[in-house]
Amino acid sequence: MVRSTLFLLASIMLIISCSEEDITNIENPLSYEFTRNGVSTVSFSGQTERIAMATELITAMKDFDVSDVVMLEMFANQTATGNDANPFSEAGLNASSKSIKSKVAASQDFFSSNSVESSEIKADFETWIRAQVSEVFPNKDVLAEAGVAGQIADGSSVRYINGGGLEYNQAVNKSLIGALMVDQMLNNYLSPAVLDAGDNMSNNDADIVAEDKSYTTMEHKWDEAFGYLFGAPGADFANPLNTLGSDSFLNKYLSRVDEDDDFNGIASEIYEALKLGRAAIVAKDYDVRDKQAEIIREKVSQVIAVRAVYYLQQGKRALQDGNLGVAFHDLSEGFGFVYSLRFLRKPNSSDSYFSKSEVDGFVNQLTTGNGFWDISSDTLDEMSEDIAEKFDFTVEQAGS
Amino acid sequence: MYQKISIIILLIVTTLSCNDTDPISAIDRVDSFDRSEMLSFWADEIIIPAYMAYANDLSEMDETAKTFFADPSASNLEKLRESWLEAYISWQSVSLFEIGKAEEIGLHNYTNIYPTNIELIHSNISNNNYNLILPSNFAAQGFPALDYLLYGIEDTEEGIVSTLSKEDVRTYAISLIERLYSITTEVLDHWTESYRSEFVANDGSSGTASVDKVVNDFLFFYEKYLRAAKIGIPAGKFSGSKSSRHVEGFYSEKYSKLLFQRAFTSVKDFFNGISYDGQRRGTSIKQYLDQIQNISNSDIDYSGNIISQWNVAQSAADALDSNFKTQVEEDNTKMLAVYDELQKAIVLLKVDMMQALNIQVDFVDADGD
């Protein structure tokens, strides 16, 4: 008991101080660059590829000329019968053995023995993709109304929504942030179950590198966590704060939250923790490594929760002003962030911030009846409060 | 002395809170200014006359179009173009007031989205199966689409006359003109039949009160349509690359400055309370600001600062070529300079003015996705 209290205190101090110098001797390097014998040991090309695949998928979902077959192939990078597929415009992606689908709701900590939920989540994405083509595309020249898919104006932009006001492309885009990026990062690659799997620790202690590689497996696992946040194609990997906003997924919304005065500095905190954790692996100090992982879990989870509340509140305001197109677009983005809540990881715990039934409840409130056409300001406020109360921010701070 | 300090403290608190529901702000807003009189002046002397003149010009355009299509000739095309220009200029004076029915139907989106989408226009013309109500057709209608049809659809005058008189093109042009007229009369009729009294009666100070809404519309117009769409976007302020394609009146190649000047004048006249016909002065935002400055003994000359900054912007704009396309392509620095001067007034309007008036800005910048 005394021990756990002490641990808690130590963790709190760690978080408050935001500075490691007084606790550890490990020097946090100035950039995310690590070498062994003069060769870089940083590698996360698989994450860069998946971000590129996801980018092509969400673009395709807005193109009326693309079929659901091709979109589903983009999701799985194979055909419905499991054969090789070439759905992407970028040849390298077609050649890749990686796919989005295999890593959706697929983390070690949350889903390795939770296959039922994992498969339900994968199926949700496929349902949204199919429905985009079967419900929304045929009504592309219809003015949307309650219960009727079609188009609606958001300012001078056009949005294409289902009968409940939801843009399926937004549902896929924003839900992937949780189900792919956040889940893989927080619940897989930052987890000791993955970092220390097999003989990773003894190999890392002895500087035994992976076969034909310059890095130890543990170093690589940590880099893969880094890659889901900072590995977008074209980003400055060594100094990623210089290129914040370089994808349409987690990186972009870290940038958005960081721009909010209430949360300014969060991007730097996450980056510093990733960098120090990686340096700790090089220094073979796994306590420091794991402390950084907990900081990252807390802060990345906060980014998603802030953004969920933000869009629910923006949507509420637009509904009150009678701007349905604006409101539905905000709520469509909000839907994806709410869906992503399931994957958020409480620091120093094996639990998610939100249970399956909590998230299912939110999703149900957003989609029941005619969805956004029917939703009330009170419901959106209650949902916002339910989300914010699990974190150290208020609905007001997130909502503006 | 003590009282003065209290007032100052009260004002500071009010300014800091920026919150309509704050009871202190509410007390502060009980001033002697006659909002109802201001709303009457706006409705009767500015907004309704502007819509009437605009509707009249659209009706005129409809007439000249009928004449042209009955007898397609270069001289009749010229008449049609003249009436198009007159209506386009008048539009600049009503576009500020996207309120009531205009807001409900989204008048601006159906009237002045540019650059126009010429591929979409041609596809609509050739498949002859289009629904102009759809948001996806915003960029294929209104003045910018007519700008293309009347000036850009062919390279020569003879070519334009002959292409316009082809049945499918003619049908499309007529439907664009008729639609502009019908949505405008819908808005105008709503004003004269019922909305005028509703508008004037809604003289409170909540976020949905008429003053708050009109001032927001005015600010939105200034920021998005005058500063950004007419100047900033073609000058490449936001994208980093200049783009003459984004100039208003791109195909006619000579009216962009005229349209800008009329819009800017409308902004200034509205602020100063000058009637649509220019003959009368009425209760205005300027007076409202001056009164607030008096009551609060503020050192800030709210209206004076705004007006002098606009004068600087006006001088910079006067130096522009009558065709912004030429200006952007040949000396974009001058466009950027006008943008900068218009931008300097944004702080005065959006922060100082809105705080003094205790009106919440009701629009936010979209996050672009």
PDB file of N, CA and C in Angstrom, chain A residues 139-188:
ATOM      1  N   ASN A 139     -27.380   8.258 -54.203  1.00  0.00           N
ATOM      2  CA  ASN A 139     -28.152   9.478 -53.925  1.00  0.00           C
ATOM      3  C   ASN A 139     -27.307  10.738 -54.056  1.00  0.00           C
ATOM      4  N   LYS A 140     -26.257  10.658 -54.835  1.00  0.00           N
ATOM      5  CA  LYS A 140     -25.350  11.804 -54.880  1.00  0.00           C
ATOM      6  C   LYS A 140     -26.000  13.041 -55.483  1.00  0.00           C
ATOM      7  N   ASP A 141     -27.050  12.860 -56.257  1.00  0.00           N
ATOM      8  CA  ASP A 141     -27.750  14.014 -56.824  1.00  0.00           C
ATOM      9  C   ASP A 141     -29.102  14.258 -56.172  1.00  0.00           C
ATOM     10  N   VAL A 142     -29.196  13.858 -54.924  1.00  0.00           N
ATOM     11  CA  VAL A 142     -30.436  14.057 -54.172  1.00  0.00           C
ATOM     12  C   VAL A 142     -30.114  14.987 -53.006  1.00  0.00           C
ATOM     13  N   LEU A 143     -31.021  15.888 -52.701  1.00  0.00           N
ATOM     14  CA  LEU A 143     -30.845  16.734 -51.534  1.00  0.00           C
ATOM     15  C   LEU A 143     -31.203  15.910 -50.297  1.00  0.00           C
ATOM     16  N   ALA A 144     -30.272  15.829 -49.351  1.00  0.00           N
ATOM     17  CA  ALA A 144     -30.505  14.977 -48.188  1.00  0.00           C
ATOM     18  C   ALA A 144     -31.629  15.507 -47.311  1.00  0.00           C
ATOM     19  N   GLU A 145     -32.356  14.602 -46.691  1.00  0.00           N
ATOM     20  CA  GLU A 145     -33.313  14.980 -45.653  1.00  0.00           C
ATOM     21  C   GLU A 145     -33.346  13.867 -44.617  1.00  0.00           C
ATOM     22  N   ALA A 146     -34.066  14.087 -43.545  1.00  0.00           N
ATOM     23  CA  ALA A 146     -34.083  13.090 -42.472  1.00  0.00           C
ATOM     24  C   ALA A 146     -34.461  11.733 -43.030  1.00  0.00           C
ATOM     25  N   GLY A 147     -33.610  10.759 -42.855  1.00  0.00           N
ATOM     26  CA  GLY A 147     -33.889   9.415 -43.331  1.00  0.00           C
ATOM     27  C   GLY A 147     -33.521   9.177 -44.783  1.00  0.00           C
ATOM     28  N   VAL A 148     -33.087  10.240 -45.463  1.00  0.00           N
ATOM     29  CA  VAL A 148     -32.750  10.099 -46.885  1.00  0.00           C
ATOM     30  C   VAL A 148     -31.300  10.540 -47.109  1.00  0.00           C
ATOM     31  N   ALA A 149     -30.492   9.640 -47.622  1.00  0.00           N
ATOM     32  CA  ALA A 149     -29.102   9.982 -47.935  1.00  0.00           C
ATOM     33  C   ALA A 149     -29.061  10.982 -49.068  1.00  0.00           C
ATOM     34  N   GLY A 150     -27.947  11.723 -49.155  1.00  0.00           N
ATOM     35  CA  GLY A 150     -27.810  12.674 -50.250  1.00  0.00           C
ATOM     36  C   GLY A 150     -26.795  13.730 -49.913  1.00  0.00           C
ATOM     37  N   GLN A 151     -26.910  14.879 -50.586  1.00  0.00           N
ATOM     38  CA  GLN A 151     -25.928  15.931 -50.337  1.00  0.00           C
ATOM     39  C   GLN A 151     -26.507  17.055 -49.515  1.00  0.00           C
ATOM     40  N   ILE A 152     -25.597  17.732 -48.799  1.00  0.00           N
ATOM     41  CA  ILE A 152     -25.994  18.868 -47.964  1.00  0.00           C
ATOM     42  C   ILE A 152     -24.853  19.883 -48.028  1.00  0.00           C
ATOM     43  N   ALA A 153     -25.214  21.171 -47.951  1.00  0.00           N
ATOM     44  CA  ALA A 153     -24.186  22.215 -48.032  1.00  0.00           C
ATOM     45  C   ALA A 153     -23.598  22.480 -46.654  1.00  0.00           C
ATOM     46  N   ASP A 154     -22.272  22.533 -46.619  1.00  0.00           N
ATOM     47  CA  ASP A 154     -21.561  22.952 -45.408  1.00  0.00           C
ATOM     48  C   ASP A 154     -20.798  24.195 -45.838  1.00  0.00           C
ATOM     49  N   GLY A 155     -21.393  25.372 -45.577  1.00  0.00           N
ATOM     50  CA  GLY A 155     -20.871  26.583 -46.201  1.00  0.00           C
ATOM     51  C   GLY A 155     -21.014  26.421 -47.697  1.00  0.00           C
ATOM     52  N   SER A 156     -19.967  26.678 -48.461  1.00  0.00           N
ATOM     53  CA  SER A 156     -20.068  26.463 -49.902  1.00  0.00           C
ATOM     54  C   SER A 156     -19.552  25.078 -50.300  1.00  0.00           C
ATOM     55  N   SER A 157     -19.150  24.259 -49.322  1.00  0.00           N
ATOM     56  CA  SER A 157     -18.728  22.884 -49.631  1.00  0.00           C
ATOM     57  C   SER A 157     -19.937  21.957 -49.681  1.00  0.00           C
ATOM     58  N   VAL A 158     -19.756  20.838 -50.357  1.00  0.00           N
ATOM     59  CA  VAL A 158     -20.811  19.835 -50.424  1.00  0.00           C
ATOM     60  C   VAL A 158     -20.393  18.640 -49.587  1.00  0.00           C
ATOM     61  N   ARG A 159     -21.266  18.154 -48.749  1.00  0.00           N
ATOM     62  CA  ARG A 159     -21.006  16.925 -47.990  1.00  0.00           C
ATOM     63  C   ARG A 159     -22.031  15.879 -48.403  1.00  0.00           C
ATOM     64  N   TYR A 160     -21.581  14.629 -48.403  1.00  0.00           N
ATOM     65  CA  TYR A 160     -22.479  13.532 -48.785  1.00  0.00           C
ATOM     66  C   TYR A 160     -22.717  12.662 -47.551  1.00  0.00           C
ATOM     67  N   ILE A 161     -23.974  12.555 -47.172  1.00  0.00           N
ATOM     68  CA  ILE A 161     -24.306  11.938 -45.884  1.00  0.00           C
ATOM     69  C   ILE A 161     -25.309  10.800 -46.044  1.00  0.00           C
ATOM     70  N   ASN A 162     -25.360   9.951 -45.038  1.00  0.00           N
ATOM     71  CA  ASN A 162     -26.384   8.898 -45.060  1.00  0.00           C
ATOM     72  C   ASN A 162     -27.693   9.460 -44.483  1.00  0.00           C
ATOM     73  N   GLY A 163     -28.684   8.615 -44.333  1.00  0.00           N
ATOM     74  CA  GLY A 163     -29.985   9.087 -43.871  1.00  0.00           C
ATOM     75  C   GLY A 163     -29.950   9.665 -42.462  1.00  0.00           C
ATOM     76  N   GLY A 164     -28.901   9.333 -41.721  1.00  0.00           N
ATOM     77  CA  GLY A 164     -28.756   9.855 -40.368  1.00  0.00           C
ATOM     78  C   GLY A 164     -27.819  11.044 -40.278  1.00  0.00           C
ATOM     79  N   GLY A 165     -27.403  11.566 -41.423  1.00  0.00           N
ATOM     80  CA  GLY A 165     -26.544  12.753 -41.418  1.00  0.00           C
ATOM     81  C   GLY A 165     -25.061  12.444 -41.347  1.00  0.00           C
ATOM     82  N   LEU A 166     -24.715  11.145 -41.279  1.00  0.00           N
ATOM     83  CA  LEU A 166     -23.309  10.761 -41.100  1.00  0.00           C
ATOM     84  C   LEU A 166     -22.576  10.657 -42.430  1.00  0.00           C
ATOM     85  N   GLU A 167     -21.376  11.251 -42.488  1.00  0.00           N
ATOM     86  CA  GLU A 167     -20.491  11.038 -43.633  1.00  0.00           C
ATOM     87  C   GLU A 167     -19.671   9.790 -43.336  1.00  0.00           C
ATOM     88  N   TYR A 168     -19.894   8.743 -44.110  1.00  0.00           N
ATOM     89  CA  TYR A 168     -19.165   7.489 -43.850  1.00  0.00           C
ATOM     90  C   TYR A 168     -17.657   7.665 -44.022  1.00  0.00           C
ATOM     91  N   ASN A 169     -17.255   8.544 -44.949  1.00  0.00           N
ATOM     92  CA  ASN A 169     -15.816   8.735 -45.126  1.00  0.00           C
ATOM     93  C   ASN A 169     -15.184   9.330 -43.866  1.00  0.00           C
ATOM     94  N   GLN A 170     -15.931  10.203 -43.181  1.00  0.00           N
ATOM     95  CA  GLN A 170     -15.422  10.745 -41.919  1.00  0.00           C
ATOM     96  C   GLN A 170     -15.413   9.667 -40.836  1.00  0.00           C
ATOM     97  N   ALA A 171     -16.445   8.830 -40.841  1.00  0.00           N
ATOM     98  CA  ALA A 171     -16.496   7.753 -39.851  1.00  0.00           C
ATOM     99  C   ALA A 171     -15.259   6.875 -39.985  1.00  0.00           C
ATOM    100  N   VAL A 172     -14.930   6.513 -41.217  1.00  0.00           N
ATOM    101  CA  VAL A 172     -13.755   5.667 -41.440  1.00  0.00           C
ATOM    102  C   VAL A 172     -12.471   6.410 -41.080  1.00  0.00           C
ATOM    103  N   ASN A 173     -12.355   7.631 -41.577  1.00  0.00           N
ATOM    104  CA  ASN A 173     -11.136   8.413 -41.347  1.00  0.00           C
ATOM    105  C   ASN A 173     -10.860   8.581 -39.854  1.00  0.00           C
ATOM    106  N   LYS A 174     -11.816   9.089 -39.124  1.00  0.00           N
ATOM    107  CA  LYS A 174     -11.557   9.419 -37.715  1.00  0.00           C
ATOM    108  C   LYS A 174     -11.546   8.171 -36.832  1.00  0.00           C
ATOM    109  N   SER A 175     -12.315   7.144 -37.197  1.00  0.00           N
ATOM    110  CA  SER A 175     -12.286   5.928 -36.380  1.00  0.00           C
ATOM    111  C   SER A 175     -10.966   5.182 -36.543  1.00  0.00           C
ATOM    112  N   LEU A 176     -10.364   5.301 -37.716  1.00  0.00           N
ATOM    113  CA  LEU A 176      -9.052   4.673 -37.906  1.00  0.00           C
ATOM    114  C   LEU A 176      -8.002   5.260 -36.966  1.00  0.00           C
ATOM    115  N   ILE A 177      -8.154   6.520 -36.627  1.00  0.00           N
ATOM    116  CA  ILE A 177      -7.187   7.141 -35.716  1.00  0.00           C
ATOM    117  C   ILE A 177      -7.146   6.352 -34.412  1.00  0.00           C
ATOM    118  N   GLY A 178      -8.323   5.951 -33.931  1.00  0.00           N
ATOM    119  CA  GLY A 178      -8.349   5.155 -32.708  1.00  0.00           C
ATOM    120  C   GLY A 178      -8.015   3.696 -32.957  1.00  0.00           C
ATOM    121  N   ALA A 179      -8.715   3.107 -33.925  1.00  0.00           N
ATOM    122  CA  ALA A 179      -8.645   1.651 -34.095  1.00  0.00           C
ATOM    123  C   ALA A 179      -7.320   1.193 -34.677  1.00  0.00           C
ATOM    124  N   LEU A 180      -6.676   2.048 -35.447  1.00  0.00           N
ATOM    125  CA  LEU A 180      -5.378   1.684 -36.024  1.00  0.00           C
ATOM    126  C   LEU A 180      -4.227   2.377 -35.273  1.00  0.00           C
ATOM    127  N   MET A 181      -4.159   3.705 -35.390  1.00  0.00           N
ATOM    128  CA  MET A 181      -2.979   4.417 -34.868  1.00  0.00           C
ATOM    129  C   MET A 181      -2.870   4.319 -33.351  1.00  0.00           C
ATOM    130  N   VAL A 182      -3.931   4.728 -32.668  1.00  0.00           N
ATOM    131  CA  VAL A 182      -3.844   4.785 -31.203  1.00  0.00           C
ATOM    132  C   VAL A 182      -3.738   3.376 -30.608  1.00  0.00           C
ATOM    133  N   ASP A 183      -4.535   2.463 -31.105  1.00  0.00           N
ATOM    134  CA  ASP A 183      -4.507   1.103 -30.543  1.00  0.00           C
ATOM    135  C   ASP A 183      -3.130   0.465 -30.729  1.00  0.00           C
ATOM    136  N   GLN A 184      -2.588   0.569 -31.925  1.00  0.00           N
ATOM    137  CA  GLN A 184      -1.271  -0.010 -32.173  1.00  0.00           C
ATOM    138  C   GLN A 184      -0.190   0.668 -31.329  1.00  0.00           C
ATOM    139  N   MET A 185      -0.296   1.966 -31.237  1.00  0.00           N
ATOM    140  CA  MET A 185       0.732   2.715 -30.518  1.00  0.00           C
ATOM    141  C   MET A 185       0.680   2.430 -29.011  1.00  0.00           C
ATOM    142  N   LEU A 186      -0.480   2.690 -28.411  1.00  0.00           N
ATOM    143  CA  LEU A 186      -0.561   2.650 -26.949  1.00  0.00           C
ATOM    144  C   LEU A 186      -0.694   1.237 -26.395  1.00  0.00           C
ATOM    145  N   ASN A 187      -1.423   0.398 -27.110  1.00  0.00           N
ATOM    146  CA  ASN A 187      -1.764  -0.904 -26.537  1.00  0.00           C
ATOM    147  C   ASN A 187      -0.956  -2.046 -27.131  1.00  0.00           C
ATOM    148  N   ASN A 188      -0.111  -1.698 -28.076  1.00  0.00           N
ATOM    149  CA  ASN A 188       0.735  -2.732 -28.666  1.00  0.00           C
ATOM    150  C   ASN A 188       2.214  -2.386 -28.496  1.00  0.00           C
TER     151      ASN A 188
END
